[in-house]
């Protein structure tokens, strides 16, 4: 039986004369320790009693700070073990952006492994999924494994007009949306459908998951500023390391 890790004490300084609440200062200090690697996934955080005694805080203050990080998905409470750091998910807003760009902005190193690049025939299933007037446009299918800091994160399958002239070599070094912008294409709007399912055995192997494992899927059809079809994406994400967030307004 694996012994639980020893709880780590962090070097935390609180500004008591600051207008920033103490619980928030504490939460930010712990979050910074996680982001910097001082606290790694699986590490145990010292318990509330130790925090309150050492830092001169009330139990509710320490509890509120920890709860904030639990809600963010950075910490988890386990009976008999204590509070542990979990691997944080990469979270994206519902905006028309590329995963490559979003990873870079989040401070992660994006990577790509090209899995397939081939012209495709227009099947009835593909026509129904795209649901756009394609005319006589020929499509090419691109399938890539997207990595974040060398960790497999998503399998991206995209269908785009062949006349764009985007090559397999281009996609090894640049993101798809960056290449489209370079062609003067102004992406304007997309319709997206998000679902959940189990990974296939091939997908699980690519994403370094042990089946059965869940995943998030997103089908997205994007158009330019004139309403012309640009690309259809069918993407698979590791649900343990990826989430999508949106804002709802009344």
mmCIF file of C-alpha atoms in Angstrom:
data_model
loop_
_atom_site.group_PDB
_atom_site.id
_atom_site.type_symbol
_atom_site.label_atom_id
_atom_site.label_comp_id
_atom_site.label_asym_id
_atom_site.label_seq_id
_atom_site.Cartn_x
_atom_site.Cartn_y
_atom_site.Cartn_z
ATOM 1 C CA UNK A 1 0.000 0.000 0.000
ATOM 2 C CA UNK A 2 1.404 3.417 -1.016
ATOM 3 C CA UNK A 3 2.153 5.751 1.885
ATOM 4 C CA UNK A 4 0.685 9.255 1.552
ATOM 5 C CA UNK A 5 3.198 12.013 0.826
ATOM 6 C CA UNK A 6 4.463 14.199 3.655
ATOM 7 C CA UNK A 7 2.547 17.479 3.965
ATOM 8 C CA UNK A 8 4.531 20.479 2.734
ATOM 9 C CA UNK A 9 4.836 23.732 4.618
ATOM 10 C CA UNK A 10 4.975 26.759 2.321
ATOM 11 C CA UNK A 11 6.848 29.986 2.924
ATOM 12 C CA UNK A 12 3.816 32.315 3.069
ATOM 13 C CA UNK A 13 3.800 35.996 3.989
ATOM 14 C CA UNK A 14 0.475 37.736 4.609
ATOM 15 C CA UNK A 15 -0.022 41.509 4.503
ATOM 16 C CA UNK A 16 -2.395 42.164 7.381
ATOM 17 C CA UNK A 17 -2.759 45.865 6.589
ATOM 18 C CA UNK A 18 -3.709 45.142 2.983
ATOM 19 C CA UNK A 19 -7.320 45.649 1.792
ATOM 20 C CA UNK A 20 -7.045 42.199 0.171
ATOM 21 C CA UNK A 21 -8.779 39.631 2.425
ATOM 22 C CA UNK A 22 -6.463 37.230 4.227
ATOM 23 C CA UNK A 23 -8.200 34.141 2.829
ATOM 24 C CA UNK A 24 -7.614 35.451 -0.694
ATOM 25 C CA UNK A 25 -3.943 36.189 0.019
ATOM 26 C CA UNK A 26 -3.529 32.671 1.354
ATOM 27 C CA UNK A 27 -5.307 31.134 -1.633
ATOM 28 C CA UNK A 28 -3.125 33.152 -4.043
ATOM 29 C CA UNK A 29 0.048 32.049 -2.253
ATOM 30 C CA UNK A 30 -0.943 28.378 -2.487
ATOM 31 C CA UNK A 31 -2.023 28.770 -6.129
ATOM 32 C CA UNK A 32 1.325 30.391 -6.966
ATOM 33 C CA UNK A 33 3.133 27.465 -5.329
ATOM 34 C CA UNK A 34 1.165 25.067 -7.533
ATOM 35 C CA UNK A 35 1.767 27.102 -10.702
ATOM 36 C CA UNK A 36 5.507 27.383 -9.994
ATOM 37 C CA UNK A 37 5.901 23.681 -9.243
ATOM 38 C CA UNK A 38 6.718 24.151 -5.567
ATOM 39 C CA UNK A 39 3.619 22.039 -4.973
ATOM 40 C CA UNK A 40 3.352 19.255 -7.534
ATOM 41 C CA UNK A 41 0.380 17.011 -8.391
ATOM 42 C CA UNK A 42 -0.018 14.503 -5.553
ATOM 43 C CA UNK A 43 1.683 16.668 -2.912
ATOM 44 C CA UNK A 44 -0.167 17.102 0.376
ATOM 45 C CA UNK A 45 -0.882 20.553 1.754
ATOM 46 C CA UNK A 46 -0.455 21.103 5.479
ATOM 47 C CA UNK A 47 -3.772 20.880 7.293
ATOM 48 C CA UNK A 48 -5.931 23.763 8.450
ATOM 49 C CA UNK A 49 -4.811 23.495 12.074
ATOM 50 C CA UNK A 50 -1.151 23.757 11.068
ATOM 51 C CA UNK A 51 -1.874 26.704 8.759
ATOM 52 C CA UNK A 52 -3.846 28.601 11.368
ATOM 53 C CA UNK A 53 -1.284 28.026 14.121
ATOM 54 C CA UNK A 54 1.726 28.864 11.972
ATOM 55 C CA UNK A 55 0.230 31.898 10.198
ATOM 56 C CA UNK A 56 -1.948 33.215 13.005
ATOM 57 C CA UNK A 57 -5.232 32.767 11.121
ATOM 58 C CA UNK A 58 -8.694 31.623 12.104
ATOM 59 C CA UNK A 59 -9.863 28.175 11.005
ATOM 60 C CA UNK A 60 -12.683 29.644 8.836
ATOM 61 C CA UNK A 61 -10.126 31.836 6.995
ATOM 62 C CA UNK A 62 -7.879 28.878 6.160
ATOM 63 C CA UNK A 63 -10.892 26.739 5.273
ATOM 64 C CA UNK A 64 -12.227 29.397 2.883
ATOM 65 C CA UNK A 65 -8.852 29.709 1.126
ATOM 66 C CA UNK A 66 -8.593 25.947 0.628
ATOM 67 C CA UNK A 67 -12.200 25.708 -0.535
ATOM 68 C CA UNK A 68 -11.550 28.368 -3.196
ATOM 69 C CA UNK A 69 -8.784 26.206 -4.645
ATOM 70 C CA UNK A 70 -10.915 23.065 -4.398
ATOM 71 C CA UNK A 71 -13.592 24.836 -6.480
ATOM 72 C CA UNK A 72 -10.922 25.795 -9.031
ATOM 73 C CA UNK A 73 -9.920 22.154 -9.340
ATOM 74 C CA UNK A 74 -6.406 22.724 -7.954
ATOM 75 C CA UNK A 75 -6.869 20.889 -4.646
ATOM 76 C CA UNK A 76 -8.879 17.881 -3.571
ATOM 77 C CA UNK A 77 -9.825 16.742 -0.062
ATOM 78 C CA UNK A 78 -9.411 13.015 0.613
ATOM 79 C CA UNK A 79 -10.612 11.334 3.778
ATOM 80 C CA UNK A 80 -7.685 9.803 5.650
ATOM 81 C CA UNK A 81 -5.152 11.522 3.391
ATOM 82 C CA UNK A 82 -5.767 15.251 3.678
ATOM 83 C CA UNK A 83 -5.714 17.979 1.051
ATOM 84 C CA UNK A 84 -3.777 17.141 -2.101
ATOM 85 C CA UNK A 85 -2.746 18.973 -5.238
ATOM 86 C CA UNK A 86 -4.358 17.691 -8.423
ATOM 87 C CA UNK A 87 -3.233 18.245 -11.995
ATOM 88 C CA UNK A 88 -5.062 21.359 -13.133
ATOM 89 C CA UNK A 89 -7.157 21.280 -16.284
ATOM 90 C CA UNK A 90 -6.473 23.474 -19.255
ATOM 91 C CA UNK A 91 -9.587 25.631 -19.496
ATOM 92 C CA UNK A 92 -10.803 27.549 -22.538
ATOM 93 C CA UNK A 93 -13.460 30.188 -22.979
ATOM 94 C CA UNK A 94 -16.064 29.674 -25.684
ATOM 95 C CA UNK A 95 -14.386 31.919 -28.239
ATOM 96 C CA UNK A 96 -13.365 31.370 -31.848
ATOM 97 C CA UNK A 97 -9.666 30.812 -31.192
ATOM 98 C CA UNK A 98 -7.178 28.068 -31.936
ATOM 99 C CA UNK A 99 -6.014 25.598 -29.299
ATOM 100 C CA UNK A 100 -2.421 26.308 -30.334
ATOM 101 C CA UNK A 101 -2.796 30.048 -29.603
ATOM 102 C CA UNK A 102 -4.671 29.456 -26.349
ATOM 103 C CA UNK A 103 -1.998 27.077 -25.051
ATOM 104 C CA UNK A 104 0.741 29.594 -25.805
ATOM 105 C CA UNK A 105 -1.185 32.381 -24.048
ATOM 106 C CA UNK A 106 -1.626 30.134 -21.002
ATOM 107 C CA UNK A 107 2.154 29.790 -20.738
ATOM 108 C CA UNK A 108 2.264 26.213 -22.019
ATOM 109 C CA UNK A 109 4.439 24.918 -24.847
ATOM 110 C CA UNK A 110 2.185 23.637 -27.666
ATOM 111 C CA UNK A 111 3.328 20.686 -29.740
ATOM 112 C CA UNK A 112 1.909 18.878 -32.756
ATOM 113 C CA UNK A 113 2.225 15.396 -34.171
ATOM 114 C CA UNK A 114 0.691 14.989 -37.617
ATOM 115 C CA UNK A 115 -1.271 11.740 -37.754
ATOM 116 C CA UNK A 116 -2.923 11.968 -41.161
ATOM 117 C CA UNK A 117 -3.192 14.328 -44.130
ATOM 118 C CA UNK A 118 -5.306 13.220 -47.068
ATOM 119 C CA UNK A 119 -7.910 14.399 -49.619
ATOM 120 C CA UNK A 120 -11.389 13.097 -48.751
ATOM 121 C CA UNK A 121 -14.560 12.239 -50.594
ATOM 122 C CA UNK A 122 -17.755 14.023 -49.568
ATOM 123 C CA UNK A 123 -19.858 11.431 -47.771
ATOM 124 C CA UNK A 124 -23.478 11.964 -46.711
ATOM 125 C CA UNK A 125 -22.371 11.940 -43.043
ATOM 126 C CA UNK A 126 -19.773 14.636 -43.721
ATOM 127 C CA UNK A 127 -22.234 16.759 -45.705
ATOM 128 C CA UNK A 128 -24.768 16.562 -42.863
ATOM 129 C CA UNK A 129 -22.135 17.443 -40.264
ATOM 130 C CA UNK A 130 -20.818 20.467 -42.170
ATOM 131 C CA UNK A 131 -24.275 21.656 -43.237
ATOM 132 C CA UNK A 132 -22.891 24.376 -45.539
ATOM 133 C CA UNK A 133 -23.063 25.135 -49.261
ATOM 134 C CA UNK A 134 -19.735 23.736 -50.462
ATOM 135 C CA UNK A 135 -20.474 23.731 -54.190
ATOM 136 C CA UNK A 136 -17.644 21.936 -55.985
ATOM 137 C CA UNK A 137 -15.086 22.506 -53.229
ATOM 138 C CA UNK A 138 -12.681 19.616 -52.640
ATOM 139 C CA UNK A 139 -11.673 18.986 -49.041
ATOM 140 C CA UNK A 140 -8.537 17.759 -47.348
ATOM 141 C CA UNK A 141 -8.639 16.025 -43.962
ATOM 142 C CA UNK A 142 -5.952 16.795 -41.392
ATOM 143 C CA UNK A 143 -5.625 14.783 -38.177
ATOM 144 C CA UNK A 144 -3.189 15.927 -35.489
ATOM 145 C CA UNK A 145 -2.254 15.063 -31.929
ATOM 146 C CA UNK A 146 -1.975 18.282 -29.916
ATOM 147 C CA UNK A 147 0.362 18.330 -26.923
ATOM 148 C CA UNK A 148 0.743 20.794 -24.041
ATOM 149 C CA UNK A 149 4.166 20.733 -22.362
ATOM 150 C CA UNK A 150 4.733 17.347 -24.072
ATOM 151 C CA UNK A 151 1.510 15.935 -22.545
ATOM 152 C CA UNK A 152 -1.067 14.624 -25.074
ATOM 153 C CA UNK A 153 -4.158 16.824 -24.744
ATOM 154 C CA UNK A 154 -6.352 16.469 -27.829
ATOM 155 C CA UNK A 155 -6.854 14.753 -31.160
ATOM 156 C CA UNK A 156 -7.829 17.380 -33.740
ATOM 157 C CA UNK A 157 -9.436 16.383 -37.024
ATOM 158 C CA UNK A 158 -10.100 19.229 -39.463
ATOM 159 C CA UNK A 159 -11.642 19.344 -42.933
ATOM 160 C CA UNK A 160 -10.754 22.372 -45.048
ATOM 161 C CA UNK A 161 -10.864 23.422 -48.700
ATOM 162 C CA UNK A 162 -7.999 21.895 -50.650
ATOM 163 C CA UNK A 163 -7.442 25.091 -52.662
ATOM 164 C CA UNK A 164 -6.091 26.826 -49.554
ATOM 165 C CA UNK A 165 -2.835 25.062 -50.330
ATOM 166 C CA UNK A 166 -2.028 24.369 -46.654
ATOM 167 C CA UNK A 167 0.521 21.548 -46.562
ATOM 168 C CA UNK A 168 1.354 18.847 -44.040
ATOM 169 C CA UNK A 169 4.705 20.572 -43.480
ATOM 170 C CA UNK A 170 2.947 23.874 -42.668
ATOM 171 C CA UNK A 171 0.864 22.190 -39.978
ATOM 172 C CA UNK A 172 3.919 20.710 -38.288
ATOM 173 C CA UNK A 173 5.224 24.160 -37.352
ATOM 174 C CA UNK A 174 2.201 26.493 -37.250
ATOM 175 C CA UNK A 175 -1.347 26.384 -35.923
ATOM 176 C CA UNK A 176 -4.208 25.988 -38.410
ATOM 177 C CA UNK A 177 -5.861 29.318 -37.573
ATOM 178 C CA UNK A 178 -2.511 31.104 -37.836
ATOM 179 C CA UNK A 179 -2.103 29.639 -41.328
ATOM 180 C CA UNK A 180 -5.635 30.701 -42.276
ATOM 181 C CA UNK A 181 -4.969 34.254 -41.086
ATOM 182 C CA UNK A 182 -1.806 34.245 -43.175
ATOM 183 C CA UNK A 183 -3.965 33.524 -46.239
ATOM 184 C CA UNK A 184 -6.056 36.620 -45.486
ATOM 185 C CA UNK A 185 -9.019 34.642 -44.173
ATOM 186 C CA UNK A 186 -10.928 36.520 -41.476
ATOM 187 C CA UNK A 187 -12.654 33.985 -39.239
ATOM 188 C CA UNK A 188 -15.883 35.494 -37.951
ATOM 189 C CA UNK A 189 -18.308 32.943 -36.524
ATOM 190 C CA UNK A 190 -18.610 29.254 -35.740
ATOM 191 C CA UNK A 191 -21.310 26.847 -34.641
ATOM 192 C CA UNK A 192 -20.138 24.276 -32.101
ATOM 193 C CA UNK A 193 -21.647 21.191 -30.483
ATOM 194 C CA UNK A 194 -20.023 19.702 -27.368
ATOM 195 C CA UNK A 195 -20.608 16.140 -26.186
ATOM 196 C CA UNK A 196 -19.033 13.499 -23.978
ATOM 197 C CA UNK A 197 -18.302 9.839 -24.656
ATOM 198 C CA UNK A 198 -15.738 7.111 -24.006
ATOM 199 C CA UNK A 199 -12.468 7.093 -25.902
ATOM 200 C CA UNK A 200 -11.874 4.387 -28.480
ATOM 201 C CA UNK A 201 -8.889 2.123 -27.858
ATOM 202 C CA UNK A 202 -6.883 3.951 -30.553
ATOM 203 C CA UNK A 203 -7.747 7.369 -29.103
ATOM 204 C CA UNK A 204 -6.894 6.215 -25.572
ATOM 205 C CA UNK A 205 -3.473 5.032 -26.759
ATOM 206 C CA UNK A 206 -2.765 8.365 -28.470
ATOM 207 C CA UNK A 207 -3.871 10.356 -25.411
ATOM 208 C CA UNK A 208 -2.029 8.131 -22.929
ATOM 209 C CA UNK A 209 -5.237 7.113 -21.129
ATOM 210 C CA UNK A 210 -6.181 3.754 -19.658
ATOM 211 C CA UNK A 211 -9.546 2.607 -21.125
ATOM 212 C CA UNK A 212 -12.332 2.940 -20.297
ATOM 213 C CA UNK A 213 -11.745 6.694 -20.153
ATOM 214 C CA UNK A 214 -14.046 9.623 -20.816
ATOM 215 C CA UNK A 215 -13.438 12.438 -23.268
ATOM 216 C CA UNK A 216 -15.028 15.679 -24.407
ATOM 217 C CA UNK A 217 -15.832 16.064 -28.093
ATOM 218 C CA UNK A 218 -16.496 19.223 -30.086
ATOM 219 C CA UNK A 219 -17.803 19.506 -33.652
ATOM 220 C CA UNK A 220 -17.262 23.022 -34.996
ATOM 221 C CA UNK A 221 -18.056 24.624 -38.350
ATOM 222 C CA UNK A 222 -16.326 27.972 -38.908
ATOM 223 C CA UNK A 223 -17.136 30.723 -41.425
ATOM 224 C CA UNK A 224 -15.387 33.895 -42.573
ATOM 225 C CA UNK A 225 -16.713 37.459 -42.409
ATOM 226 C CA UNK A 226 -18.634 36.968 -45.663
ATOM 227 C CA UNK A 227 -20.404 33.834 -44.424
ATOM 228 C CA UNK A 228 -18.293 31.450 -46.534
ATOM 229 C CA UNK A 229 -17.355 28.029 -45.091
ATOM 230 C CA UNK A 230 -13.767 27.913 -43.817
ATOM 231 C CA UNK A 231 -13.300 24.636 -41.948
ATOM 232 C CA UNK A 232 -15.012 21.821 -40.065
ATOM 233 C CA UNK A 233 -13.322 20.532 -36.929
ATOM 234 C CA UNK A 234 -14.068 17.306 -35.094
ATOM 235 C CA UNK A 235 -12.011 17.309 -31.910
ATOM 236 C CA UNK A 236 -11.475 14.921 -28.994
ATOM 237 C CA UNK A 237 -10.122 16.198 -25.659
ATOM 238 C CA UNK A 238 -8.913 14.440 -22.506
ATOM 239 C CA UNK A 239 -11.662 15.253 -20.026
ATOM 240 C CA UNK A 240 -9.304 14.882 -17.041
ATOM 241 C CA UNK A 241 -7.094 17.698 -18.348
ATOM 242 C CA UNK A 242 -9.407 19.924 -20.373
ATOM 243 C CA UNK A 243 -12.549 21.955 -19.747
ATOM 244 C CA UNK A 244 -14.632 24.555 -21.568
ATOM 245 C CA UNK A 245 -16.108 27.486 -19.687
ATOM 246 C CA UNK A 246 -18.823 29.891 -20.788
ATOM 247 C CA UNK A 247 -20.690 32.871 -19.421
ATOM 248 C CA UNK A 248 -24.476 32.938 -19.212
ATOM 249 C CA UNK A 249 -26.346 36.231 -19.163
ATOM 250 C CA UNK A 250 -29.974 36.758 -18.173
#
